[in-house]
C-alpha positions as a LaTeX table, in Angstrom:
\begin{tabular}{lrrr}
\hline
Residue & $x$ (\AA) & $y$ (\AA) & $z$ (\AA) \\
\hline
Unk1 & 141.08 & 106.11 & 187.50 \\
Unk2 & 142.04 & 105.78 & 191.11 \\
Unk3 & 143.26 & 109.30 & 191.34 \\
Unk4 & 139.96 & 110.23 & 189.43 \\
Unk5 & 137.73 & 108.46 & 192.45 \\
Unk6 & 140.14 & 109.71 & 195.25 \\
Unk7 & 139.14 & 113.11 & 193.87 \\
Unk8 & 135.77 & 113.05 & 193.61 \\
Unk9 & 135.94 & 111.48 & 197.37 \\
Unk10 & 137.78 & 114.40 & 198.42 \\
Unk11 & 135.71 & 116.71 & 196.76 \\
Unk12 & 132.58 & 115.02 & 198.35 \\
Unk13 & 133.82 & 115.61 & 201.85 \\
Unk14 & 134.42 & 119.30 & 201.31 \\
Unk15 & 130.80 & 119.62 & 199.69 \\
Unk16 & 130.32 & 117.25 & 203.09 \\
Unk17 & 132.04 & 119.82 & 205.27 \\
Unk18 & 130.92 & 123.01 & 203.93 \\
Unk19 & 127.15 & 121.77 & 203.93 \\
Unk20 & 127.41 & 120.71 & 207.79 \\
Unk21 & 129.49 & 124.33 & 208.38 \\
Unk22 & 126.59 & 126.06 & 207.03 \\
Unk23 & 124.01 & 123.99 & 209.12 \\
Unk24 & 126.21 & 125.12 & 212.20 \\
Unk25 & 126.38 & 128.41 & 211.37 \\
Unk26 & 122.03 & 128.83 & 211.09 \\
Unk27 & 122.00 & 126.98 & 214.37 \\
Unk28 & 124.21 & 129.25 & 215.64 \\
Unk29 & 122.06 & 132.51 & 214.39 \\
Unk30 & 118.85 & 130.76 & 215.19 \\
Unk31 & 120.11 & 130.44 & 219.10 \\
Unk32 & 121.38 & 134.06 & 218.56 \\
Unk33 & 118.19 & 135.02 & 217.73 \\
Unk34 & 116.53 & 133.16 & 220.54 \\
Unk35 & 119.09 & 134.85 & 222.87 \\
Unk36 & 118.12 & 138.55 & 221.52 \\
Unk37 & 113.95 & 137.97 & 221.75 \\
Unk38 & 114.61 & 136.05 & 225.36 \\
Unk39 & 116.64 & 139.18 & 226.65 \\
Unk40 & 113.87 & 141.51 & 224.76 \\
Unk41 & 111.08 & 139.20 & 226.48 \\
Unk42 & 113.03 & 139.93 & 230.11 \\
Unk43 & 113.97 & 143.45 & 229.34 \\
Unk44 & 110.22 & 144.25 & 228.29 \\
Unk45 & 109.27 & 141.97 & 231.62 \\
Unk46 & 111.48 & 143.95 & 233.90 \\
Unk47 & 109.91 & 147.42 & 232.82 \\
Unk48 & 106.13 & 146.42 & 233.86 \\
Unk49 & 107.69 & 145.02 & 236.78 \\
Unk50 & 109.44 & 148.06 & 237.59 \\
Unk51 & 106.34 & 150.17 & 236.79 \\
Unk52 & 104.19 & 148.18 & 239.01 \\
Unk53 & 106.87 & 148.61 & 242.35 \\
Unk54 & 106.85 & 152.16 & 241.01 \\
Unk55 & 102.99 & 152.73 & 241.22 \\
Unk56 & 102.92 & 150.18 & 244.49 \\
Unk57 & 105.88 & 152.51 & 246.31 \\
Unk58 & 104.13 & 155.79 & 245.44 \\
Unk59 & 100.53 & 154.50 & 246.36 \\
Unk60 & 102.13 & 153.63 & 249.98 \\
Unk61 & 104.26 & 156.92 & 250.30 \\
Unk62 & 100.84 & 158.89 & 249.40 \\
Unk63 & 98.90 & 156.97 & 252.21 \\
Unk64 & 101.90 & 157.53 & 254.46 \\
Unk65 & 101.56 & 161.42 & 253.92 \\
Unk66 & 97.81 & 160.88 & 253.88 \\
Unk67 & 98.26 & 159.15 & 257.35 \\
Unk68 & 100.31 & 162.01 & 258.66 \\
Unk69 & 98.49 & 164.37 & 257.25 \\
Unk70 & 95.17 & 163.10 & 259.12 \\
Unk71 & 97.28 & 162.71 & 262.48 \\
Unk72 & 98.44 & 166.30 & 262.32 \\
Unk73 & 94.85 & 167.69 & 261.56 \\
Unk74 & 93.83 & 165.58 & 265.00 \\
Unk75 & 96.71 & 166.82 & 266.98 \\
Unk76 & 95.65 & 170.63 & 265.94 \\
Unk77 & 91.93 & 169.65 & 266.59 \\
Unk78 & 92.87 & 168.53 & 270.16 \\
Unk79 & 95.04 & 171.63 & 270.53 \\
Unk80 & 92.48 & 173.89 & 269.44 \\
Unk81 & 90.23 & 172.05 & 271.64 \\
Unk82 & 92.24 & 172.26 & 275.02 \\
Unk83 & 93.03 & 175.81 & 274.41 \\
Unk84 & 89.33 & 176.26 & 273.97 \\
Unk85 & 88.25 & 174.45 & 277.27 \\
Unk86 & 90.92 & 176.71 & 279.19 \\
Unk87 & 89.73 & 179.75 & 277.94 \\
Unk88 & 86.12 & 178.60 & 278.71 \\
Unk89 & 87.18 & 177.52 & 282.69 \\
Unk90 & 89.15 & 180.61 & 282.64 \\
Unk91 & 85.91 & 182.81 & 281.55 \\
Unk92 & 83.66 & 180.58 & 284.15 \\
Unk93 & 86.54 & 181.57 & 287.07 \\
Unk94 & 86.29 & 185.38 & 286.03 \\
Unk95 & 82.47 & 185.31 & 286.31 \\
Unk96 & 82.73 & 183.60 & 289.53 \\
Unk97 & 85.42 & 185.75 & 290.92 \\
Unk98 & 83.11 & 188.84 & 289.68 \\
Unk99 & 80.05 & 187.38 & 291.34 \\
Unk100 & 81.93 & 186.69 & 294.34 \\
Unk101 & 82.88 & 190.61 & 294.62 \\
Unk102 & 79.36 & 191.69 & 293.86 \\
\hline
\end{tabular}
């Protein structure tokens, strides 16, 4: 009778056992779980945020070039100009130089 209720104690505290060894192992594939959709959540974070430096680095290298762009077009615009004034004194010196002779 003893041995009987030693038994069934025993066998109680396996049932025990295995029950809380299940419970551990769910909590441990829950927080799995949580792990996987938290690094999903950052990984899918991480791509917008990459996409937005992506857009923000391109937008600034497409004003630089626009930026150069414009300050080459003024340099050639003043070139164009000086070279235009010289050849207009130079045409007003010849005119004077041919007056002078006449």
């Amino acid at each position: 009778r003893d041995m009987r209720a030693e038994e069934e104690k025993q066998a109680q505290r396996r049932t025990e056992a295995l029950a809380a060894k299940q419970i551990l192992k769910e909590q441990m594939a829950e927080q799995d779980e949580a792990k996987a959709a938290a690094y999903a959540e950052f990984i899918r974070e991480k791509a917008m945020v990459d996409e937005i430096i992506a857009k923000i680095m391109d937008e600034e290298k497409q004003e630089a070039l626009a930026k150069m762009q414009k300050r080459k077009e003024t340099m050639e615009y003043i070139h164009k100009y000086l070279e235009e004034n010289e050849a207009l004194k130079q045409a007003e010196k010849q005119r004077q130089e041919d007056e002078d002779r006449a």
